């Protein structure tokens, strides 16, 4: 059987964070949430036959804040997956959650449903920074929720932190990482803030007091050092893990392996075709309730040249880099000479200095 990943988008959050442009609806509309879970189940039924020859060895329930869903909704969702798709026995099943939306009892339900990995939003340990971000929790609440997940039996926990934030200093970021490392998660994601236009941060423009570029570079480099010293190896530009705890699902994206996305704003890569669903929960639910398949936004079959470019763009995000063909070696000569890239046996990979300007270098490589 072929192996594939499943991504399910849960577009609900208690409140929108000031920097976030992911597709999600704020509030607690349980009627809408129930209709959505039913729609997802209908969608799984319609896709079941076409997925018959595949085993799902990773499942990622992301959002949004899937941890917001009630125990009954999570049960219906996991039952829908098991009834319509083949799950590999050793499947990695991840669910994203935030502090204070799930407690130990709900975590126990998640474990009993086979969910074996949680990804939790922490972002910072500094209260002032959390407030600026519009997060609804304190660091203490994060630590408490983290402990509840452990007590419920989760042995694979990941936490997200952010850097290059307004009001954040290098020391502040390092303090955040020290506080997180003390909790000993198996995996840490560390993303730099990207100010998106259609968010409150985007509308603040120059009034947003961001650290300058040099400080942002120092933040990334010092954070990488601290994480490596603490046994979290960087396996992707923004992702660090203890040995054998890399996110198997996310590796799929960077290694161009197949995944099926479900829900508005989700993306899929199946049989060499990339497609996505529009950002509208209403259209998605209505189509399925009326017995139709939801419309897709874009549907692209990559040419061999596009596939090759993608392989370079995505593969170079990984710390192990990609196999160095003669052509690539030639294109990268200067980056290798000036320490932006390095040879790792037969592969070429970014160094920390290279990761800091990877977007610029990738754009040059694609020309
Ligand atoms: S909780 Fe996550 S998905 Fe929801 S608004 Fe905040 S950052 Fe975005």
mmCIF file of C-alpha atoms and ligand atoms in Angstrom:
data_model
loop_
_atom_site.group_PDB
_atom_site.id
_atom_site.type_symbol
_atom_site.label_atom_id
_atom_site.label_comp_id
_atom_site.label_asym_id
_atom_site.label_seq_id
_atom_site.Cartn_x
_atom_site.Cartn_y
_atom_site.Cartn_z
ATOM 1 C CA UNK A 1 0.000 0.000 0.000
ATOM 2 C CA UNK A 2 1.154 3.529 -0.745
ATOM 3 C CA UNK A 3 1.756 5.798 2.246
ATOM 4 C CA UNK A 4 0.059 9.195 2.569
ATOM 5 C CA UNK A 5 -0.564 11.886 5.214
ATOM 6 C CA UNK A 6 -3.897 13.437 6.191
ATOM 7 C CA UNK A 7 -4.333 17.086 7.149
ATOM 8 C CA UNK A 8 -7.652 18.218 8.617
ATOM 9 C CA UNK A 9 -8.198 21.939 9.065
ATOM 10 C CA UNK A 10 -10.299 22.987 12.058
ATOM 11 C CA UNK A 11 -11.028 26.667 11.458
ATOM 12 C CA UNK A 12 -12.143 27.740 14.931
ATOM 13 C CA UNK A 13 -10.356 29.857 17.557
ATOM 14 C CA UNK A 14 -11.628 31.513 20.718
ATOM 15 C CA UNK A 15 -10.304 34.855 19.478
ATOM 16 C CA UNK A 16 -8.027 35.941 16.618
ATOM 17 C CA UNK A 17 -4.420 36.709 17.561
ATOM 18 C CA UNK A 18 -3.131 40.075 16.320
ATOM 19 C CA UNK A 19 -0.573 38.562 13.914
ATOM 20 C CA UNK A 20 -2.461 35.577 12.521
ATOM 21 C CA UNK A 21 -3.735 35.250 8.966
ATOM 22 C CA UNK A 22 -4.610 31.549 9.097
ATOM 23 C CA UNK A 23 -8.183 30.891 8.125
ATOM 24 C CA UNK A 24 -10.191 30.585 11.344
ATOM 25 C CA UNK A 25 -13.424 31.898 12.798
ATOM 26 C CA UNK A 26 -13.398 33.412 16.292
ATOM 27 C CA UNK A 27 -15.972 32.444 18.907
ATOM 28 C CA UNK A 28 -17.675 29.348 20.238
ATOM 29 C CA UNK A 29 -20.393 28.492 17.732
ATOM 30 C CA UNK A 30 -21.061 24.885 18.668
ATOM 31 C CA UNK A 31 -23.849 24.462 16.115
ATOM 32 C CA UNK A 32 -21.453 25.459 13.331
ATOM 33 C CA UNK A 33 -18.729 23.214 14.764
ATOM 34 C CA UNK A 34 -21.130 20.233 14.754
ATOM 35 C CA UNK A 35 -22.220 20.920 11.176
ATOM 36 C CA UNK A 36 -18.567 21.147 10.185
ATOM 37 C CA UNK A 37 -17.618 17.805 11.752
ATOM 38 C CA UNK A 38 -20.596 16.216 9.938
ATOM 39 C CA UNK A 39 -19.456 17.796 6.671
ATOM 40 C CA UNK A 40 -15.917 16.468 7.159
ATOM 41 C CA UNK A 41 -17.323 12.981 7.758
ATOM 42 C CA UNK A 42 -19.423 13.219 4.567
ATOM 43 C CA UNK A 43 -16.318 14.334 2.687
ATOM 44 C CA UNK A 44 -14.308 11.392 4.032
ATOM 45 C CA UNK A 45 -17.065 9.017 2.845
ATOM 46 C CA UNK A 46 -16.901 10.408 -0.683
ATOM 47 C CA UNK A 47 -13.091 10.127 -0.761
ATOM 48 C CA UNK A 48 -12.919 6.721 0.860
ATOM 49 C CA UNK A 49 -12.963 4.669 -2.390
ATOM 50 C CA UNK A 50 -10.246 6.756 -4.070
ATOM 51 C CA UNK A 51 -7.999 6.346 -1.024
ATOM 52 C CA UNK A 52 -8.475 2.573 -0.833
ATOM 53 C CA UNK A 53 -4.945 1.807 -2.035
ATOM 54 C CA UNK A 54 -3.304 4.077 0.535
ATOM 55 C CA UNK A 55 -2.455 3.814 4.238
ATOM 56 C CA UNK A 56 -2.365 7.049 6.229
ATOM 57 C CA UNK A 57 0.741 6.984 8.377
ATOM 58 C CA UNK A 58 0.491 10.571 9.607
ATOM 59 C CA UNK A 59 -2.576 12.589 10.553
ATOM 60 C CA UNK A 60 -2.377 16.262 11.467
ATOM 61 C CA UNK A 61 -5.451 17.964 12.930
ATOM 62 C CA UNK A 62 -4.494 21.619 12.678
ATOM 63 C CA UNK A 63 -6.104 25.007 12.630
ATOM 64 C CA UNK A 64 -7.309 27.137 14.136
ATOM 65 C CA UNK A 65 -7.525 25.513 17.534
ATOM 66 C CA UNK A 66 -8.719 21.902 17.230
ATOM 67 C CA UNK A 67 -8.284 21.519 21.008
ATOM 68 C CA UNK A 68 -11.426 23.676 21.301
ATOM 69 C CA UNK A 69 -13.642 20.894 19.941
ATOM 70 C CA UNK A 70 -15.670 18.993 22.515
ATOM 71 C CA UNK A 71 -14.784 15.393 23.402
ATOM 72 C CA UNK A 72 -17.873 14.251 21.427
ATOM 73 C CA UNK A 73 -16.793 16.165 18.313
ATOM 74 C CA UNK A 74 -13.247 14.813 18.521
ATOM 75 C CA UNK A 75 -14.650 11.303 18.893
ATOM 76 C CA UNK A 76 -16.885 11.766 15.823
ATOM 77 C CA UNK A 77 -13.911 13.103 13.843
ATOM 78 C CA UNK A 78 -11.565 10.248 14.748
ATOM 79 C CA UNK A 79 -14.346 7.688 14.113
ATOM 80 C CA UNK A 80 -14.884 9.254 10.679
ATOM 81 C CA UNK A 81 -11.182 8.880 9.888
ATOM 82 C CA UNK A 82 -11.019 5.245 11.028
ATOM 83 C CA UNK A 83 -14.250 4.250 9.271
ATOM 84 C CA UNK A 84 -13.306 5.743 5.918
ATOM 85 C CA UNK A 85 -9.533 5.510 5.650
ATOM 86 C CA UNK A 86 -6.879 2.942 6.489
ATOM 87 C CA UNK A 87 -4.697 4.186 9.330
ATOM 88 C CA UNK A 88 -1.217 2.664 9.563
ATOM 89 C CA UNK A 89 -0.668 0.900 12.870
ATOM 90 C CA UNK A 90 2.200 3.192 13.823
ATOM 91 C CA UNK A 91 0.505 6.370 12.571
ATOM 92 C CA UNK A 92 1.670 9.657 14.090
ATOM 93 C CA UNK A 93 -1.556 11.500 14.967
ATOM 94 C CA UNK A 94 -1.024 15.142 15.948
ATOM 95 C CA UNK A 95 -3.549 17.661 17.240
ATOM 96 C CA UNK A 96 -2.914 21.388 17.688
ATOM 97 C CA UNK A 97 -4.118 23.044 20.834
ATOM 98 C CA UNK A 98 -3.689 26.110 23.017
ATOM 99 C CA UNK A 99 -3.449 26.546 26.770
ATOM 100 C CA UNK A 100 -6.742 26.747 28.626
ATOM 101 C CA UNK A 101 -9.005 25.236 25.937
ATOM 102 C CA UNK A 102 -8.402 21.624 26.959
ATOM 103 C CA UNK A 103 -7.923 20.036 30.385
ATOM 104 C CA UNK A 104 -6.614 16.692 31.610
ATOM 105 C CA UNK A 105 -10.008 14.987 31.091
ATOM 106 C CA UNK A 106 -10.135 16.068 27.433
ATOM 107 C CA UNK A 107 -6.501 15.069 26.935
ATOM 108 C CA UNK A 108 -7.382 11.592 28.249
ATOM 109 C CA UNK A 109 -10.179 11.358 25.673
ATOM 110 C CA UNK A 110 -7.711 12.390 22.963
ATOM 111 C CA UNK A 111 -5.280 9.675 24.039
ATOM 112 C CA UNK A 112 -8.059 7.079 24.063
ATOM 113 C CA UNK A 113 -8.887 8.097 20.467
ATOM 114 C CA UNK A 114 -5.316 7.316 19.394
ATOM 115 C CA UNK A 115 -4.068 10.914 19.186
ATOM 116 C CA UNK A 116 -0.423 10.516 20.218
ATOM 117 C CA UNK A 117 1.158 13.911 19.652
ATOM 118 C CA UNK A 118 0.136 17.441 20.670
ATOM 119 C CA UNK A 119 1.420 20.686 19.252
ATOM 120 C CA UNK A 120 0.820 23.539 21.678
ATOM 121 C CA UNK A 121 1.043 27.286 21.134
ATOM 122 C CA UNK A 122 3.229 28.954 23.746
ATOM 123 C CA UNK A 123 4.853 31.768 21.693
ATOM 124 C CA UNK A 124 6.555 33.503 24.631
ATOM 125 C CA UNK A 125 7.027 33.308 28.389
ATOM 126 C CA UNK A 126 6.871 37.118 28.694
ATOM 127 C CA UNK A 127 3.459 38.374 29.700
ATOM 128 C CA UNK A 128 3.861 41.759 27.976
ATOM 129 C CA UNK A 129 4.769 40.045 24.686
ATOM 130 C CA UNK A 130 1.851 37.611 24.977
ATOM 131 C CA UNK A 131 -0.479 40.551 25.533
ATOM 132 C CA UNK A 132 0.811 42.371 22.451
ATOM 133 C CA UNK A 133 0.263 39.213 20.402
ATOM 134 C CA UNK A 134 -3.329 39.036 21.647
ATOM 135 C CA UNK A 135 -2.802 35.596 23.176
ATOM 136 C CA UNK A 136 -5.395 34.552 25.737
ATOM 137 C CA UNK A 137 -3.052 32.735 28.113
ATOM 138 C CA UNK A 138 -0.139 33.341 30.468
ATOM 139 C CA UNK A 139 3.042 31.290 30.583
ATOM 140 C CA UNK A 140 1.844 29.691 33.848
ATOM 141 C CA UNK A 141 -1.307 28.509 32.110
ATOM 142 C CA UNK A 142 0.808 27.069 29.301
ATOM 143 C CA UNK A 143 2.976 25.192 31.833
ATOM 144 C CA UNK A 144 -0.119 23.907 33.633
ATOM 145 C CA UNK A 145 -1.741 22.675 30.402
ATOM 146 C CA UNK A 146 1.556 21.081 29.374
ATOM 147 C CA UNK A 147 1.652 19.181 32.709
ATOM 148 C CA UNK A 148 -1.962 18.055 32.237
ATOM 149 C CA UNK A 149 -1.109 16.651 28.806
ATOM 150 C CA UNK A 150 1.822 14.725 30.297
ATOM 151 C CA UNK A 151 -0.361 13.338 33.100
ATOM 152 C CA UNK A 152 -2.908 12.220 30.502
ATOM 153 C CA UNK A 153 -0.167 10.107 28.915
ATOM 154 C CA UNK A 154 1.213 12.180 26.029
ATOM 155 C CA UNK A 155 4.833 11.214 25.396
ATOM 156 C CA UNK A 156 5.321 13.373 22.332
ATOM 157 C CA UNK A 157 4.702 17.082 22.923
ATOM 158 C CA UNK A 158 5.678 19.976 20.716
ATOM 159 C CA UNK A 159 5.537 23.696 21.521
ATOM 160 C CA UNK A 160 5.616 26.740 19.241
ATOM 161 C CA UNK A 161 7.588 29.859 20.129
ATOM 162 C CA UNK A 162 8.046 33.036 18.106
ATOM 163 C CA UNK A 163 10.881 35.501 17.654
ATOM 164 C CA UNK A 164 11.298 38.923 16.024
ATOM 165 C CA UNK A 165 8.258 40.073 17.998
ATOM 166 C CA UNK A 166 7.395 43.643 18.937
ATOM 167 C CA UNK A 167 8.925 44.498 22.299
ATOM 168 C CA UNK A 168 10.990 41.290 22.379
ATOM 169 C CA UNK A 169 14.739 41.344 23.125
ATOM 170 C CA UNK A 170 17.418 38.688 22.566
ATOM 171 C CA UNK A 171 17.471 38.031 26.323
ATOM 172 C CA UNK A 172 13.682 37.823 26.389
ATOM 173 C CA UNK A 173 13.706 35.161 23.676
ATOM 174 C CA UNK A 174 16.428 33.170 25.452
ATOM 175 C CA UNK A 175 14.454 33.369 28.701
ATOM 176 C CA UNK A 176 11.402 32.020 26.859
ATOM 177 C CA UNK A 177 13.449 29.116 25.520
ATOM 178 C CA UNK A 178 14.968 28.358 28.944
ATOM 179 C CA UNK A 179 11.459 28.248 30.464
ATOM 180 C CA UNK A 180 10.278 25.930 27.706
ATOM 181 C CA UNK A 181 13.332 23.658 27.780
ATOM 182 C CA UNK A 182 12.752 23.210 31.543
ATOM 183 C CA UNK A 183 9.414 21.561 30.630
ATOM 184 C CA UNK A 184 11.273 19.163 28.320
ATOM 185 C CA UNK A 185 9.026 18.985 25.242
ATOM 186 C CA UNK A 186 10.157 16.491 22.609
ATOM 187 C CA UNK A 187 9.895 19.051 19.814
ATOM 188 C CA UNK A 188 10.118 22.846 19.483
ATOM 189 C CA UNK A 189 9.068 24.986 16.511
ATOM 190 C CA UNK A 190 10.448 28.517 16.442
ATOM 191 C CA UNK A 191 8.996 30.853 13.841
ATOM 192 C CA UNK A 192 10.007 34.410 13.063
ATOM 193 C CA UNK A 193 7.096 36.848 12.971
ATOM 194 C CA UNK A 194 6.006 37.616 9.434
ATOM 195 C CA UNK A 195 3.766 40.661 9.410
ATOM 196 C CA UNK A 196 0.790 39.871 7.174
ATOM 197 C CA UNK A 197 -1.155 42.713 5.567
ATOM 198 C CA UNK A 198 -4.680 41.728 6.514
ATOM 199 C CA UNK A 199 -4.036 41.436 10.255
ATOM 200 C CA UNK A 200 -4.106 44.007 13.077
ATOM 201 C CA UNK A 201 -0.266 43.904 13.066
ATOM 202 C CA UNK A 202 -0.243 44.527 9.316
ATOM 203 C CA UNK A 203 -2.496 47.543 9.732
ATOM 204 C CA UNK A 204 -0.192 49.034 12.385
ATOM 205 C CA UNK A 205 2.603 49.510 9.828
ATOM 206 C CA UNK A 206 5.524 51.534 11.184
ATOM 207 C CA UNK A 207 3.924 51.822 14.623
ATOM 208 C CA UNK A 208 4.796 48.181 15.246
ATOM 209 C CA UNK A 209 8.072 48.309 17.205
ATOM 210 C CA UNK A 210 9.877 45.326 15.709
ATOM 211 C CA UNK A 211 13.466 44.419 16.589
ATOM 212 C CA UNK A 212 15.843 45.613 13.838
ATOM 213 C CA UNK A 213 17.271 43.167 11.308
ATOM 214 C CA UNK A 214 20.594 42.625 13.121
ATOM 215 C CA UNK A 215 18.749 41.855 16.353
ATOM 216 C CA UNK A 216 16.465 39.414 14.542
ATOM 217 C CA UNK A 217 19.521 37.619 13.116
ATOM 218 C CA UNK A 218 21.132 37.500 16.546
ATOM 219 C CA UNK A 219 17.896 36.103 18.005
ATOM 220 C CA UNK A 220 17.803 33.257 15.500
ATOM 221 C CA UNK A 221 21.509 32.421 15.804
ATOM 222 C CA UNK A 222 21.586 32.516 19.638
ATOM 223 C CA UNK A 223 18.346 30.528 19.889
ATOM 224 C CA UNK A 224 19.747 27.843 17.548
ATOM 225 C CA UNK A 225 22.880 27.611 19.706
ATOM 226 C CA UNK A 226 20.900 27.257 22.917
ATOM 227 C CA UNK A 227 18.581 24.639 21.428
ATOM 228 C CA UNK A 228 21.475 22.585 20.013
ATOM 229 C CA UNK A 229 23.284 22.735 23.386
ATOM 230 C CA UNK A 230 20.087 21.485 25.006
ATOM 231 C CA UNK A 231 19.892 18.422 22.688
ATOM 232 C CA UNK A 232 17.289 19.796 20.303
ATOM 233 C CA UNK A 233 18.788 19.297 16.879
ATOM 234 C CA UNK A 234 17.646 21.580 14.091
ATOM 235 C CA UNK A 235 16.241 19.395 11.334
ATOM 236 C CA UNK A 236 14.463 22.193 9.459
ATOM 237 C CA UNK A 237 14.938 25.956 9.381
ATOM 238 C CA UNK A 238 12.316 26.494 12.132
ATOM 239 C CA UNK A 239 12.044 23.061 13.729
ATOM 240 C CA UNK A 240 14.084 21.383 16.460
ATOM 241 C CA UNK A 241 13.641 17.971 18.027
ATOM 242 C CA UNK A 242 15.117 15.507 20.449
ATOM 243 C CA UNK A 243 16.457 12.418 18.653
ATOM 244 C CA UNK A 244 13.699 10.525 16.783
ATOM 245 C CA UNK A 245 10.997 13.118 17.552
ATOM 246 C CA UNK A 246 11.011 15.036 14.264
ATOM 247 C CA UNK A 247 7.478 15.742 13.025
ATOM 248 C CA UNK A 248 6.848 12.932 10.552
ATOM 249 C CA UNK A 249 3.870 14.769 9.098
ATOM 250 C CA UNK A 250 5.675 18.026 8.438
ATOM 251 C CA UNK A 251 8.626 16.150 6.929
ATOM 252 C CA UNK A 252 6.167 14.998 4.266
ATOM 253 C CA UNK A 253 5.704 18.596 3.086
ATOM 254 C CA UNK A 254 9.427 19.260 2.765
ATOM 255 C CA UNK A 255 10.165 15.882 1.177
ATOM 256 C CA UNK A 256 7.347 16.242 -1.363
ATOM 257 C CA UNK A 257 5.462 13.190 -0.201
ATOM 258 C CA UNK A 258 1.710 12.847 -0.676
ATOM 259 C CA UNK A 259 -0.865 14.323 1.675
ATOM 260 C CA UNK A 260 -4.606 14.739 1.528
ATOM 261 C CA UNK A 261 -6.009 17.981 2.940
ATOM 262 C CA UNK A 262 -9.597 18.361 4.121
ATOM 263 C CA UNK A 263 -11.530 21.476 5.084
ATOM 264 C CA UNK A 264 -11.533 25.084 3.866
ATOM 265 C CA UNK A 265 -8.036 26.519 3.273
ATOM 266 C CA UNK A 266 -6.448 23.064 3.294
ATOM 267 C CA UNK A 267 -3.941 21.973 0.639
ATOM 268 C CA UNK A 268 -3.404 18.569 -0.933
ATOM 269 C CA UNK A 269 -0.691 16.895 -2.959
ATOM 270 C CA UNK A 270 -1.969 13.679 -4.489
ATOM 271 C CA UNK A 271 -0.827 11.877 -7.679
ATOM 272 C CA UNK A 272 1.459 14.790 -8.589
ATOM 273 C CA UNK A 273 -1.414 17.320 -8.414
ATOM 274 C CA UNK A 274 -1.567 20.196 -5.936
ATOM 275 C CA UNK A 275 -4.985 21.587 -5.055
ATOM 276 C CA UNK A 276 -6.600 23.596 -2.257
ATOM 277 C CA UNK A 277 -10.049 24.543 -0.966
ATOM 278 C CA UNK A 278 -11.270 28.147 -0.717
ATOM 279 C CA UNK A 279 -11.368 29.979 2.607
ATOM 280 C CA UNK A 280 -15.102 29.550 3.207
ATOM 281 C CA UNK A 281 -16.525 27.176 5.777
ATOM 282 C CA UNK A 282 -20.071 27.953 4.612
ATOM 283 C CA UNK A 283 -19.370 26.959 1.001
ATOM 284 C CA UNK A 284 -17.556 23.834 2.165
ATOM 285 C CA UNK A 285 -20.382 22.697 4.474
ATOM 286 C CA UNK A 286 -23.190 23.622 2.066
ATOM 287 C CA UNK A 287 -21.664 21.685 -0.820
ATOM 288 C CA UNK A 288 -21.328 18.514 1.262
ATOM 289 C CA UNK A 289 -24.794 18.881 2.831
ATOM 290 C CA UNK A 290 -26.231 19.125 -0.688
ATOM 291 C CA UNK A 291 -24.398 15.987 -1.760
ATOM 292 C CA UNK A 292 -21.751 17.777 -3.863
ATOM 293 C CA UNK A 293 -17.972 17.862 -3.554
ATOM 294 C CA UNK A 294 -16.636 21.248 -2.392
ATOM 295 C CA UNK A 295 -15.186 23.444 -5.171
ATOM 296 C CA UNK A 296 -11.422 23.635 -5.337
ATOM 297 C CA UNK A 297 -9.553 26.921 -5.502
ATOM 298 C CA UNK A 298 -6.565 25.890 -7.539
ATOM 299 C CA UNK A 299 -5.621 22.656 -9.251
ATOM 300 C CA UNK A 300 -2.072 22.411 -10.567
ATOM 301 C CA UNK A 301 -0.188 19.548 -12.184
ATOM 302 C CA UNK A 302 3.476 20.440 -11.942
ATOM 303 C CA UNK A 303 5.742 20.270 -14.969
ATOM 304 C CA UNK A 304 9.051 18.384 -14.434
ATOM 305 C CA UNK A 305 10.878 21.738 -14.203
ATOM 306 C CA UNK A 306 8.432 23.031 -11.573
ATOM 307 C CA UNK A 307 8.734 19.794 -9.611
ATOM 308 C CA UNK A 308 12.517 20.109 -9.647
ATOM 309 C CA UNK A 309 12.346 23.715 -8.415
ATOM 310 C CA UNK A 310 10.020 22.635 -5.648
ATOM 311 C CA UNK A 311 12.417 19.896 -4.647
ATOM 312 C CA UNK A 312 15.178 22.498 -4.222
ATOM 313 C CA UNK A 313 12.982 25.082 -2.448
ATOM 314 C CA UNK A 314 11.525 22.596 0.020
ATOM 315 C CA UNK A 315 14.548 20.306 0.398
ATOM 316 C CA UNK A 316 16.879 23.162 1.305
ATOM 317 C CA UNK A 317 14.654 24.023 4.260
ATOM 318 C CA UNK A 318 15.929 20.797 5.798
ATOM 319 C CA UNK A 319 19.171 20.827 7.766
ATOM 320 C CA UNK A 320 20.353 17.763 5.828
ATOM 321 C CA UNK A 321 19.856 19.712 2.571
ATOM 322 C CA UNK A 322 19.581 18.036 -0.807
ATOM 323 C CA UNK A 323 21.731 15.891 -3.071
ATOM 324 C CA UNK A 324 24.218 18.120 -4.874
ATOM 325 C CA UNK A 325 23.952 17.607 -8.609
ATOM 326 C CA UNK A 326 26.749 19.128 -10.739
ATOM 327 C CA UNK A 327 24.330 21.860 -11.816
ATOM 328 C CA UNK A 328 23.365 22.757 -8.236
ATOM 329 C CA UNK A 329 26.981 22.624 -7.045
ATOM 330 C CA UNK A 330 27.877 25.126 -9.752
ATOM 331 C CA UNK A 331 25.008 27.473 -8.893
ATOM 332 C CA UNK A 332 25.908 27.355 -5.196
ATOM 333 C CA UNK A 333 29.666 27.888 -5.571
ATOM 334 C CA UNK A 334 29.664 31.398 -4.113
ATOM 335 C CA UNK A 335 27.299 30.525 -1.266
ATOM 336 C CA UNK A 336 29.605 27.635 -0.359
ATOM 337 C CA UNK A 337 32.696 29.828 -0.572
ATOM 338 C CA UNK A 338 31.234 32.532 1.709
ATOM 339 C CA UNK A 339 29.779 30.205 4.335
ATOM 340 C CA UNK A 340 26.064 30.453 3.502
ATOM 341 C CA UNK A 341 26.029 26.805 2.508
ATOM 342 C CA UNK A 342 28.082 23.732 3.315
ATOM 343 C CA UNK A 343 28.723 20.292 1.834
ATOM 344 C CA UNK A 344 27.491 17.358 3.908
ATOM 345 C CA UNK A 345 28.948 14.350 2.038
ATOM 346 C CA UNK A 346 27.027 14.198 -1.218
ATOM 347 C CA UNK A 347 24.547 16.878 -0.108
ATOM 348 C CA UNK A 348 24.415 20.681 0.024
ATOM 349 C CA UNK A 349 22.766 22.410 2.969
ATOM 350 C CA UNK A 350 22.329 25.888 4.408
ATOM 351 C CA UNK A 351 24.428 26.955 7.398
ATOM 352 C CA UNK A 352 22.831 29.099 10.136
ATOM 353 C CA UNK A 353 24.131 32.177 8.320
ATOM 354 C CA UNK A 354 22.505 30.867 5.125
ATOM 355 C CA UNK A 355 19.174 30.102 6.791
ATOM 356 C CA UNK A 356 19.023 33.767 7.844
ATOM 357 C CA UNK A 357 18.911 34.871 4.205
ATOM 358 C CA UNK A 358 17.487 31.684 2.711
ATOM 359 C CA UNK A 359 14.560 33.421 0.978
ATOM 360 C CA UNK A 360 16.922 35.659 -0.983
ATOM 361 C CA UNK A 361 19.238 32.782 -1.913
ATOM 362 C CA UNK A 362 16.350 30.511 -2.935
ATOM 363 C CA UNK A 363 14.923 33.263 -5.136
ATOM 364 C CA UNK A 364 18.335 33.581 -6.817
ATOM 365 C CA UNK A 365 18.620 29.815 -7.294
ATOM 366 C CA UNK A 366 15.181 29.698 -8.930
ATOM 367 C CA UNK A 367 16.011 32.338 -11.534
HETATM 368 S S1 LIG B 1 -4.848 30.598 18.124
HETATM 369 FE FE1 LIG B 1 -3.476 30.088 16.407
HETATM 370 S S2 LIG B 1 -4.793 29.875 14.620
HETATM 371 FE FE2 LIG B 1 -6.005 30.899 16.220
HETATM 372 S S3 LIG B 1 -5.769 33.060 15.779
HETATM 373 FE FE3 LIG B 1 -4.178 32.540 17.271
HETATM 374 S S4 LIG B 1 -2.370 31.988 16.030
HETATM 375 FE FE4 LIG B 1 -4.156 31.987 14.656
#
